[in-house]
Tab-separated table of N, CA, C and O in Angstrom:
chain	number	residue	atom	x	y	z
A	310	UNK	N	105.919	-155.236	198.868
A	310	UNK	CA	104.764	-154.374	199.040
A	310	UNK	C	105.169	-152.924	198.792
A	310	UNK	O	106.254	-152.501	199.140
A	311	UNK	N	104.265	-152.173	198.203
A	311	UNK	CA	104.522	-150.763	197.919
A	311	UNK	C	104.647	-149.969	199.210
A	311	UNK	O	103.979	-150.241	200.196
A	312	UNK	N	105.503	-148.973	199.189
A	312	UNK	CA	105.674	-148.142	200.389
A	312	UNK	C	104.826	-146.883	200.324
A	312	UNK	O	104.841	-146.070	201.237
A	313	UNK	N	104.084	-146.708	199.230
A	313	UNK	CA	103.194	-145.547	199.130
A	313	UNK	C	101.736	-145.996	199.166
A	313	UNK	O	101.360	-146.981	198.532
A	314	UNK	N	100.939	-145.256	199.894
A	314	UNK	CA	99.538	-145.612	200.105
A	314	UNK	C	98.753	-145.627	198.800
A	314	UNK	O	97.972	-146.536	198.539
A	315	UNK	N	98.956	-144.614	197.971
A	315	UNK	CA	98.151	-144.487	196.755
A	315	UNK	C	98.425	-145.581	195.735
A	315	UNK	O	97.613	-145.802	194.838
A	316	UNK	N	99.554	-146.281	195.854
A	316	UNK	CA	99.872	-147.371	194.929
A	316	UNK	C	99.300	-148.720	195.360
A	316	UNK	O	99.378	-149.693	194.614
A	317	UNK	N	98.729	-148.785	196.547
A	317	UNK	CA	98.173	-150.046	197.046
A	317	UNK	C	96.845	-150.374	196.376
A	317	UNK	O	96.161	-149.497	195.851
A	318	UNK	N	96.476	-151.640	196.436
A	318	UNK	CA	95.170	-152.055	195.936
A	318	UNK	C	94.089	-151.642	196.941
A	318	UNK	O	94.372	-151.443	198.122
A	319	UNK	N	92.871	-151.527	196.472
A	319	UNK	CA	91.765	-151.062	197.293
A	319	UNK	C	91.578	-151.839	198.584
A	319	UNK	O	91.358	-151.260	199.647
A	320	UNK	N	91.677	-153.176	198.507
A	320	UNK	CA	91.459	-153.976	199.718
A	320	UNK	C	92.568	-153.732	200.734
A	320	UNK	O	92.338	-153.786	201.936
A	321	UNK	N	93.796	-153.456	200.261
A	321	UNK	CA	94.901	-153.168	201.176
A	321	UNK	C	94.677	-151.821	201.872
A	321	UNK	O	94.890	-151.696	203.074
A	322	UNK	N	94.221	-150.835	201.107
A	322	UNK	CA	93.922	-149.523	201.690
A	322	UNK	C	92.850	-149.658	202.760
A	322	UNK	O	92.973	-149.107	203.849
A	323	UNK	N	91.797	-150.408	202.439
A	323	UNK	CA	90.703	-150.602	203.391
A	323	UNK	C	91.187	-151.277	204.663
A	323	UNK	O	90.801	-150.894	205.774
A	324	UNK	N	92.036	-152.283	204.522
A	324	UNK	CA	92.560	-153.014	205.682
A	324	UNK	C	93.407	-152.098	206.563
A	324	UNK	O	93.295	-152.117	207.786
A	325	UNK	N	94.249	-151.287	205.935
A	325	UNK	CA	95.096	-150.357	206.687
A	325	UNK	C	94.238	-149.363	207.456
A	325	UNK	O	94.446	-149.135	208.653
A	326	UNK	N	93.265	-148.761	206.786
A	326	UNK	CA	92.400	-147.780	207.439
A	326	UNK	C	91.612	-148.430	208.570
A	326	UNK	O	91.477	-147.858	209.659
A	327	UNK	N	91.118	-149.660	208.356
A	327	UNK	CA	90.377	-150.377	209.397
A	327	UNK	C	91.249	-150.621	210.627
A	327	UNK	O	90.845	-150.351	211.759
A	328	UNK	N	92.462	-151.136	210.414
A	328	UNK	CA	93.377	-151.416	211.530
A	328	UNK	C	93.722	-150.137	212.291
A	328	UNK	O	93.754	-150.117	213.524
A	329	UNK	N	93.987	-149.074	211.552
A	329	UNK	CA	94.343	-147.811	212.198
A	329	UNK	C	93.149	-147.223	212.954
A	329	UNK	O	93.310	-146.670	214.042
A	330	UNK	N	91.954	-147.343	212.388
A	330	UNK	CA	90.745	-146.843	213.050
A	330	UNK	C	90.551	-147.549	214.380
A	330	UNK	O	90.262	-146.905	215.400
A	331	UNK	N	90.724	-148.866	214.395
A	331	UNK	CA	90.602	-149.620	215.651
A	331	UNK	C	91.577	-149.083	216.694
A	331	UNK	O	91.230	-148.923	217.859
A	332	UNK	N	92.805	-148.824	216.280
A	332	UNK	CA	93.820	-148.353	217.222
A	332	UNK	C	93.508	-146.945	217.735
A	332	UNK	O	93.703	-146.665	218.919
A	333	UNK	N	93.018	-146.073	216.868
A	333	UNK	CA	92.634	-144.717	217.310
A	333	UNK	C	91.480	-144.801	218.294
A	333	UNK	O	91.474	-144.106	219.317
A	334	UNK	N	90.516	-145.684	218.024
A	334	UNK	CA	89.372	-145.828	218.919
A	334	UNK	C	89.803	-146.364	220.288
A	334	UNK	O	89.119	-146.165	221.281
A	335	UNK	N	90.973	-147.009	220.347
A	335	UNK	CA	91.519	-147.508	221.612
A	335	UNK	C	92.463	-146.491	222.268
A	335	UNK	O	93.096	-146.790	223.269
A	336	UNK	N	92.571	-145.308	221.671
A	336	UNK	CA	93.363	-144.247	222.287
A	336	UNK	C	94.693	-143.920	221.635
A	336	UNK	O	95.444	-143.079	222.118
A	337	UNK	N	95.003	-144.557	220.523
A	337	UNK	CA	96.291	-144.335	219.841
A	337	UNK	C	96.285	-143.005	219.086
A	337	UNK	O	95.259	-142.553	218.607
A	338	UNK	N	97.440	-142.386	218.989
A	338	UNK	CA	97.641	-141.142	218.236
A	338	UNK	C	98.543	-141.447	217.045
A	338	UNK	O	99.577	-142.100	217.202
A	339	UNK	N	98.152	-140.995	215.869
A	339	UNK	CA	98.986	-141.119	214.676
A	339	UNK	C	99.284	-139.729	214.147
A	339	UNK	O	98.402	-138.876	214.065
A	340	UNK	N	100.552	-139.501	213.778
A	340	UNK	CA	100.972	-138.201	213.268
A	340	UNK	C	101.742	-138.380	211.965
A	340	UNK	O	102.562	-139.280	211.843
A	341	UNK	N	101.456	-137.504	211.021
A	341	UNK	CA	102.212	-137.412	209.780
A	341	UNK	C	102.851	-136.036	209.765
A	341	UNK	O	102.206	-135.045	210.080
A	342	UNK	N	104.110	-135.965	209.391
A	342	UNK	CA	104.760	-134.660	209.268
A	342	UNK	C	105.708	-134.682	208.083
A	342	UNK	O	106.200	-135.734	207.678
A	343	UNK	N	105.943	-133.491	207.541
A	343	UNK	CA	106.893	-133.380	206.437
A	343	UNK	C	108.298	-133.366	207.020
A	343	UNK	O	108.487	-133.132	208.212
A	344	UNK	N	109.280	-133.608	206.202
A	344	UNK	CA	110.658	-133.659	206.664
A	344	UNK	C	111.118	-132.383	207.347
A	344	UNK	O	111.889	-132.410	208.295
A	345	UNK	N	110.625	-131.251	206.872
A	345	UNK	CA	111.039	-129.971	207.458
A	345	UNK	C	110.052	-129.476	208.517
A	345	UNK	O	110.155	-128.346	208.984
A	346	UNK	N	109.095	-130.328	208.868
A	346	UNK	CA	108.075	-130.013	209.884
A	346	UNK	C	107.241	-128.778	209.557
A	346	UNK	O	106.680	-128.147	210.442
A	347	UNK	N	107.145	-128.431	208.260
A	347	UNK	CA	106.318	-127.286	207.883
A	347	UNK	C	104.832	-127.652	207.883
A	347	UNK	O	103.979	-126.781	207.971
A	348	UNK	N	104.549	-128.937	207.792
A	348	UNK	CA	103.160	-129.394	207.804
A	348	UNK	C	103.088	-130.684	208.602
A	348	UNK	O	103.911	-131.580	208.422
A	349	UNK	N	102.123	-130.756	209.510
A	349	UNK	CA	101.910	-132.003	210.230
A	349	UNK	C	100.439	-132.161	210.540
A	349	UNK	O	99.710	-131.184	210.687
A	350	UNK	N	100.013	-133.415	210.625
A	350	UNK	CA	98.619	-133.745	210.923
A	350	UNK	C	98.619	-134.858	211.952
A	350	UNK	O	99.344	-135.838	211.810
A	351	UNK	N	97.811	-134.698	212.997
A	351	UNK	CA	97.629	-135.739	214.009
A	351	UNK	C	96.174	-136.164	214.034
A	351	UNK	O	95.277	-135.327	213.919
A	352	UNK	N	95.957	-137.459	214.190
A	352	UNK	CA	94.597	-137.998	214.299
A	352	UNK	C	94.531	-138.817	215.583
A	352	UNK	O	95.305	-139.748	215.780
A	353	UNK	N	93.618	-138.413	216.469
A	353	UNK	CA	93.354	-139.150	217.703
A	353	UNK	C	91.954	-138.758	218.187
A	353	UNK	O	91.275	-137.975	217.550
A	354	UNK	N	91.534	-139.292	219.334
A	354	UNK	CA	90.164	-139.076	219.802
A	354	UNK	C	89.951	-137.828	220.653
A	354	UNK	O	88.839	-137.539	221.015
A	355	UNK	N	90.979	-137.096	220.984
A	355	UNK	CA	90.766	-135.957	221.876
A	355	UNK	C	91.148	-134.637	221.229
A	355	UNK	O	91.341	-134.562	220.024
A	356	UNK	N	91.271	-133.600	222.025
A	356	UNK	CA	91.555	-132.266	221.507
A	356	UNK	C	92.954	-132.137	220.912
A	356	UNK	O	93.271	-131.136	220.296
A	357	UNK	N	93.802	-133.143	221.079
A	357	UNK	CA	95.130	-133.137	220.456
A	357	UNK	C	95.042	-133.358	218.943
A	357	UNK	O	95.984	-133.080	218.220
A	358	UNK	N	93.915	-133.845	218.489
A	358	UNK	CA	93.738	-134.146	217.074
A	358	UNK	C	93.572	-132.872	216.268
A	358	UNK	O	92.890	-131.937	216.694
A	359	UNK	N	94.187	-132.832	215.078
A	359	UNK	CA	94.019	-131.700	214.180
A	359	UNK	C	92.636	-131.713	213.536
A	359	UNK	O	92.150	-130.688	213.069
A	360	UNK	N	92.033	-132.879	213.497
A	360	UNK	CA	90.687	-133.038	212.967
A	360	UNK	C	89.845	-133.605	214.102
A	360	UNK	O	90.094	-134.710	214.557
A	361	UNK	N	88.851	-132.834	214.613
A	361	UNK	CA	88.059	-133.359	215.734
A	361	UNK	C	87.251	-134.588	215.324
A	361	UNK	O	86.433	-134.518	214.422
A	362	UNK	N	87.537	-135.708	215.963
A	362	UNK	CA	86.862	-136.958	215.642
A	362	UNK	C	86.432	-137.662	216.923
A	362	UNK	O	87.154	-137.655	217.912
A	363	UNK	N	85.241	-138.243	216.880
A	363	UNK	CA	84.763	-139.028	218.013
A	363	UNK	C	84.115	-140.337	217.552
A	363	UNK	O	84.137	-141.317	218.272
A	364	UNK	N	83.559	-140.351	216.369
A	364	UNK	CA	82.892	-141.541	215.849
A	364	UNK	C	83.829	-142.316	214.925
A	364	UNK	O	84.683	-141.718	214.257
A	365	UNK	N	83.675	-143.639	214.875
A	365	UNK	CA	84.536	-144.428	213.984
A	365	UNK	C	84.516	-143.938	212.531
A	365	UNK	O	85.555	-143.920	211.875
A	366	UNK	N	83.362	-143.514	212.038
A	366	UNK	CA	83.290	-143.036	210.649
A	366	UNK	C	84.105	-141.754	210.457
A	366	UNK	O	84.718	-141.554	209.406
A	367	UNK	N	84.144	-140.895	211.485
A	367	UNK	CA	84.951	-139.676	211.404
A	367	UNK	C	86.439	-140.009	211.455
A	367	UNK	O	87.248	-139.411	210.736
A	368	UNK	N	86.794	-140.967	212.285
A	368	UNK	CA	88.193	-141.415	212.389
A	368	UNK	C	88.630	-141.996	211.047
A	368	UNK	O	89.701	-141.659	210.527
A	369	UNK	N	87.804	-142.847	210.471
A	369	UNK	CA	88.108	-143.475	209.184
A	369	UNK	C	88.348	-142.422	208.113
A	369	UNK	O	89.320	-142.492	207.365
A	370	UNK	N	87.475	-141.433	208.056
A	370	UNK	CA	87.605	-140.370	207.059
A	370	UNK	C	88.890	-139.565	207.265
A	370	UNK	O	89.622	-139.283	206.312
A	371	UNK	N	89.190	-139.199	208.505
A	371	UNK	CA	90.397	-138.418	208.804
A	371	UNK	C	91.657	-139.213	208.464
A	371	UNK	O	92.609	-138.674	207.883
A	372	UNK	N	91.680	-140.496	208.808
A	372	UNK	CA	92.831	-141.334	208.503
A	372	UNK	C	93.014	-141.504	207.002
A	372	UNK	O	94.129	-141.408	206.483
A	373	UNK	N	91.928	-141.756	206.304
A	373	UNK	CA	91.992	-141.935	204.854
A	373	UNK	C	92.524	-140.670	204.189
A	373	UNK	O	93.372	-140.746	203.291
A	374	UNK	N	92.064	-139.505	204.640
A	374	UNK	CA	92.538	-138.240	204.081
A	374	UNK	C	94.029	-138.043	204.342
A	374	UNK	O	94.776	-137.631	203.447
A	375	UNK	N	94.479	-138.338	205.552
A	375	UNK	CA	95.897	-138.173	205.890
A	375	UNK	C	96.762	-139.150	205.090
A	375	UNK	O	97.805	-138.771	204.552
A	376	UNK	N	96.331	-140.398	205.008
A	376	UNK	CA	97.087	-141.402	204.254
A	376	UNK	C	97.185	-141.027	202.773
A	376	UNK	O	98.246	-141.156	202.153
A	377	UNK	N	96.100	-140.541	202.212
A	377	UNK	CA	96.081	-140.160	200.801
A	377	UNK	C	96.927	-138.920	200.559
A	377	UNK	O	97.692	-138.854	199.595
A	378	UNK	N	96.811	-137.935	201.442
A	378	UNK	CA	97.550	-136.684	201.279
A	378	UNK	C	99.056	-136.885	201.409
A	378	UNK	O	99.833	-136.440	200.569
A	379	UNK	N	99.470	-137.578	202.462
A	379	UNK	CA	100.900	-137.795	202.685
A	379	UNK	C	101.439	-138.988	201.890
A	379	UNK	O	102.643	-139.131	201.726
A	380	UNK	N	100.529	-139.848	201.416
A	380	UNK	CA	100.858	-140.993	200.575
A	380	UNK	C	101.846	-141.954	201.243
A	380	UNK	O	102.701	-142.548	200.591
A	381	UNK	N	101.710	-142.098	202.565
A	381	UNK	CA	102.588	-143.000	203.312
A	381	UNK	C	101.986	-143.269	204.683
A	381	UNK	O	101.003	-142.656	205.079
A	382	UNK	N	102.632	-144.160	205.411
A	382	UNK	CA	102.213	-144.472	206.784
A	382	UNK	C	102.541	-143.293	207.693
A	382	UNK	O	103.333	-142.413	207.328
A	383	UNK	N	101.932	-143.255	208.878
A	383	UNK	CA	102.277	-142.192	209.824
A	383	UNK	C	103.744	-142.280	210.252
A	383	UNK	O	104.401	-143.306	210.051
A	384	UNK	N	104.235	-141.206	210.830
A	384	UNK	CA	105.618	-141.159	211.299
A	384	UNK	C	105.915	-142.365	212.194
A	384	UNK	O	105.094	-142.745	213.034
A	385	UNK	N	107.075	-142.955	212.009
A	385	UNK	CA	107.577	-144.090	212.798
A	385	UNK	C	106.858	-145.413	212.520
A	385	UNK	O	106.974	-146.357	213.309
A	386	UNK	N	106.095	-145.467	211.436
A	386	UNK	CA	105.397	-146.702	211.051
A	386	UNK	C	105.636	-146.979	209.578
A	386	UNK	O	106.005	-146.092	208.816
A	387	UNK	N	105.384	-148.219	209.192
A	387	UNK	CA	105.354	-148.606	207.789
A	387	UNK	C	103.953	-149.102	207.491
A	387	UNK	O	103.252	-149.585	208.387
A	388	UNK	N	103.527	-149.007	206.244
A	388	UNK	CA	102.187	-149.466	205.884
A	388	UNK	C	101.989	-150.935	206.252
A	388	UNK	O	100.911	-151.329	206.688
A	389	UNK	N	103.022	-151.745	206.131
A	389	UNK	CA	102.923	-153.179	206.455
A	389	UNK	C	102.568	-153.410	207.922
A	389	UNK	O	102.015	-154.458	208.263
A	390	UNK	N	102.852	-152.437	208.782
A	390	UNK	CA	102.509	-152.579	210.202
A	390	UNK	C	101.006	-152.723	210.417
A	390	UNK	O	100.569	-153.217	211.460
A	391	UNK	N	100.217	-152.288	209.445
A	391	UNK	CA	98.759	-152.307	209.583
A	391	UNK	C	98.100	-153.378	208.718
A	391	UNK	O	96.883	-153.407	208.580
A	392	UNK	N	98.924	-154.246	208.153
A	392	UNK	CA	98.410	-155.363	207.354
A	392	UNK	C	98.803	-156.659	208.046
A	392	UNK	O	99.956	-157.085	207.957
A	393	UNK	N	97.879	-157.306	208.741
A	393	UNK	CA	98.199	-158.501	209.523
A	393	UNK	C	98.888	-159.593	208.706
A	393	UNK	O	99.831	-160.212	209.170
A	394	UNK	N	98.459	-159.814	207.480
A	394	UNK	CA	99.065	-160.884	206.686
A	394	UNK	C	100.492	-160.534	206.293
A	394	UNK	O	101.312	-161.405	206.101
A	395	UNK	N	100.839	-159.258	206.176
A	395	UNK	CA	102.215	-158.850	205.880
A	395	UNK	C	103.115	-159.178	207.071
A	395	UNK	O	104.243	-159.604	206.918
A	396	UNK	N	102.593	-158.947	208.278
A	396	UNK	CA	103.370	-159.249	209.489
A	396	UNK	C	103.629	-160.750	209.595
A	396	UNK	O	104.704	-161.182	209.965
A	397	UNK	N	102.625	-161.560	209.243
A	397	UNK	CA	102.768	-163.019	209.297
A	397	UNK	C	103.817	-163.495	208.308
A	397	UNK	O	104.603	-164.387	208.587
A	398	UNK	N	103.850	-162.894	207.112
A	398	UNK	CA	104.828	-163.277	206.104
A	398	UNK	C	106.236	-162.932	206.532
A	398	UNK	O	107.185	-163.653	206.229
A	399	UNK	N	106.383	-161.827	207.257
A	399	UNK	CA	107.707	-161.382	207.698
A	399	UNK	C	108.247	-162.224	208.849
A	399	UNK	O	109.443	-162.285	209.068
A	400	UNK	N	107.339	-162.882	209.570
A	400	UNK	CA	107.770	-163.660	210.758
A	400	UNK	C	108.431	-164.955	210.384
A	400	UNK	O	108.442	-165.457	209.352
């Protein structure tokens, strides 16, 4: 599987964003940062978020923008972590 978001097929991108949206709606925080920490983005449901989001559609949009911009999974994650069938194949 590709390690960059922009190289994935459309259905894979949709699945990743859907899985991540569910987790944010349950209170999870996702952060992307550059290696030198000059730029970072956090997406969550409260004031800690760099993009204020409360509705699932807003969360989806913020996550999609972050994934596309950074072209990878959030810090400490891999894109496969958000694809259930990838996890099953690895088991």
